[in-house]
Short mmCIF file of C-alpha atoms in Angstrom, two decimals:
data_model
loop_
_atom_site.label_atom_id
_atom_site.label_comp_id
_atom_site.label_asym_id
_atom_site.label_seq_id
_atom_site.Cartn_x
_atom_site.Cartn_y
_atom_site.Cartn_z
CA UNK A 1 83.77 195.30 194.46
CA UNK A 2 87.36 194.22 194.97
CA UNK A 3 86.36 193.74 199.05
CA UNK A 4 84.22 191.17 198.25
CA UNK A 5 86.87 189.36 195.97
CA UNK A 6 89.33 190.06 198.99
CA UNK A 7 87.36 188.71 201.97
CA UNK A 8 86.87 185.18 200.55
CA UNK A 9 89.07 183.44 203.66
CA UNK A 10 92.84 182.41 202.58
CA UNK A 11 92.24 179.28 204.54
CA UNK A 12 90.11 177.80 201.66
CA UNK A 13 91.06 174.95 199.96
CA UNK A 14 93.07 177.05 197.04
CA UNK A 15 90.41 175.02 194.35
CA UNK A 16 87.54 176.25 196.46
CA UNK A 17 88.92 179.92 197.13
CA UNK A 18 89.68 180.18 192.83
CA UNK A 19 85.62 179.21 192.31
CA UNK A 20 84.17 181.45 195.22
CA UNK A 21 86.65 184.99 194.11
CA UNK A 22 85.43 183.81 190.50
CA UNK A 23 82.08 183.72 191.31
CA UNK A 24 81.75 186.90 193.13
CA UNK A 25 83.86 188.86 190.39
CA UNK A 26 80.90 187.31 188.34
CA UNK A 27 78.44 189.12 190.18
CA UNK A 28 79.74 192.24 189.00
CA UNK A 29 80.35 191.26 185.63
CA UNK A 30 83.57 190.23 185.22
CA UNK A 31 82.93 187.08 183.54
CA UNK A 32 82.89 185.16 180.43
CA UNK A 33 79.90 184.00 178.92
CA UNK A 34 80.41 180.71 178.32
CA UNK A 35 82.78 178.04 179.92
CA UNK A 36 83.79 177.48 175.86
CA UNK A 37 85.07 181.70 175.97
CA UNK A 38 86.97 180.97 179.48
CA UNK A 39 88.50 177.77 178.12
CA UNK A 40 91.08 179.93 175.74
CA UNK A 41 92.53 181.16 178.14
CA UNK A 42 93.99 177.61 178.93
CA UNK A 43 96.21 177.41 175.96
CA UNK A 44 97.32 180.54 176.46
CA UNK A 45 97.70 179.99 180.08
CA UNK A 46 99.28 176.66 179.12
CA UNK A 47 102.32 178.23 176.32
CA UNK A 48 102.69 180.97 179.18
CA UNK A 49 104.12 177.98 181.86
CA UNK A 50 105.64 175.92 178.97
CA UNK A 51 107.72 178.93 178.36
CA UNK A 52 108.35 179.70 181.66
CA UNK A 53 109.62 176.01 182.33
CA UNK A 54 111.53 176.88 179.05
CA UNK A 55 113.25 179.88 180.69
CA UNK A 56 114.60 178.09 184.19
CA UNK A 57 112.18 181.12 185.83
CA UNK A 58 111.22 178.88 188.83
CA UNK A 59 109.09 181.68 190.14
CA UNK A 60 107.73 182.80 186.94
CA UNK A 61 106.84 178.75 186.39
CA UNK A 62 105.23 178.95 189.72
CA UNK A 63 102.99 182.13 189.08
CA UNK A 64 102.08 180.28 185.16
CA UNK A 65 100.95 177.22 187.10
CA UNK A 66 98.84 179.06 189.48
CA UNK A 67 97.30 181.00 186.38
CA UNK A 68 96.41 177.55 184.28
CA UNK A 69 94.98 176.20 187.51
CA UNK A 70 93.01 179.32 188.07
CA UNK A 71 91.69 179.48 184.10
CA UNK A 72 90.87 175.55 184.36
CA UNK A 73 88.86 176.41 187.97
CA UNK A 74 86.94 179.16 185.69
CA UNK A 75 85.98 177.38 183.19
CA UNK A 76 84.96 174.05 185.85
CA UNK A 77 83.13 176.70 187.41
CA UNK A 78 81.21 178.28 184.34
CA UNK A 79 80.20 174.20 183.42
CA UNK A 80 78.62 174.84 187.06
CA UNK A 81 80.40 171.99 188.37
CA UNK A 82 82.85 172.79 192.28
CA UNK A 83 85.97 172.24 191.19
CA UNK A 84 86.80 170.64 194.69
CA UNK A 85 84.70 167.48 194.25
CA UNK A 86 85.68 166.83 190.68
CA UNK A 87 89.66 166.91 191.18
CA UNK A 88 88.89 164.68 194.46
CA UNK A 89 86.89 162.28 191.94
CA UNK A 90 89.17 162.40 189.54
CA UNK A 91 92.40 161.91 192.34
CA UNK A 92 90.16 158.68 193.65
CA UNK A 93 89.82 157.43 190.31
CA UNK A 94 93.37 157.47 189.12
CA UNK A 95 94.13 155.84 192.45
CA UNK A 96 91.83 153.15 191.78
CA UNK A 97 93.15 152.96 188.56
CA UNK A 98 96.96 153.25 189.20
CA UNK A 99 96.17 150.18 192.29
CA UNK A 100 94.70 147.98 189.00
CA UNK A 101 97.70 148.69 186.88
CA UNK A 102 100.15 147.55 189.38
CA UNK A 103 98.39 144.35 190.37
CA UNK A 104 97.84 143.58 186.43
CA UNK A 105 101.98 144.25 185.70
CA UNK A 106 102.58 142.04 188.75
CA UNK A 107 100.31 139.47 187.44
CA UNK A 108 102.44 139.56 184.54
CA UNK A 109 105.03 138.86 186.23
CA UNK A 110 107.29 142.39 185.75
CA UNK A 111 107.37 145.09 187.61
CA UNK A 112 106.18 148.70 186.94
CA UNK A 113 110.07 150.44 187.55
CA UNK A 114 111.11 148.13 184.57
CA UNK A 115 108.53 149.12 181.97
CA UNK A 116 108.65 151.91 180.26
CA UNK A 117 105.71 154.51 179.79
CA UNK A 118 105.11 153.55 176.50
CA UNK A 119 103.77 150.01 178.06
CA UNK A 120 102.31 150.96 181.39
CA UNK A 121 100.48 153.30 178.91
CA UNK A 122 98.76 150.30 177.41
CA UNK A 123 97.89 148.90 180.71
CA UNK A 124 96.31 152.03 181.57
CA UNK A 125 94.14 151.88 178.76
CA UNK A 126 93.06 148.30 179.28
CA UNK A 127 92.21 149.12 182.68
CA UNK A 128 90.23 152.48 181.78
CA UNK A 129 88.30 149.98 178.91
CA UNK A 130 87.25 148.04 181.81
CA UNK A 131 86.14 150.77 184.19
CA UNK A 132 84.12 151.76 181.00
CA UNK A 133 82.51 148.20 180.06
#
């Protein structure tokens, strides 16, 4: 069993390499039922890196990173959706977004390094409103 989770190609995309050594450890039935059962794991997975980060353990924060990433690929991959194409879509989108704050804060006359989060936050939100309407 563990050759087939070991001859899924390094050279994968690291999202698309998580989904397929998921999927084939699935096929032996090492699984969760349910995307909602995998999707624990990310708050655990997410106090583990939080107190890495707390520590100063760079490579200890590095190895808690890769394990949230991993548990969010499972539980992508359990709503039977390739992780790939959704963090592309989502990395497009905020683009999009991010290009309509700026040019709305320009319009404005300010500029984005001058505002703090707190504001840009609320052009964010104006912006997403719109990409909803």
């Amino acid at each position: 069993q563990s050759e087939a989770v070991k001859s899924v190609p390094k050279t994968f995309p690291a999202l698309m390499r998580a989904q397929k050594v998921q999927g084939r450890a699935s096929k032996v039935g090492f699984d969760w039922d349910t995307a909602q059962e995998a999707a624990v794991k990310l708050t655990e997975e997410r106090d583990e890196l939080f107190a890495a980060v707390a520590s100063s353990d760079k490579q200890a924060a590095i190895e808690e990173a890769g394990d949230l990433l991993f548990a969010a690929v499972n539980v992508i991959r359990k709503c039977g959706i390739d992780s790939e194409e959704a963090l592309g879509l989502a990395t497009d989108k905020f683009i999009d977004r991010f290009t309509k704050v700026e040019k709305q804060v320009e319009a404005d006359g300010k500029q984005m390094t001058d505002l703090p989060l707190a504001e840009l936050d609320k052009y964010w939100d104006a912006v997403k409103a719109d990409d909803h309407a």
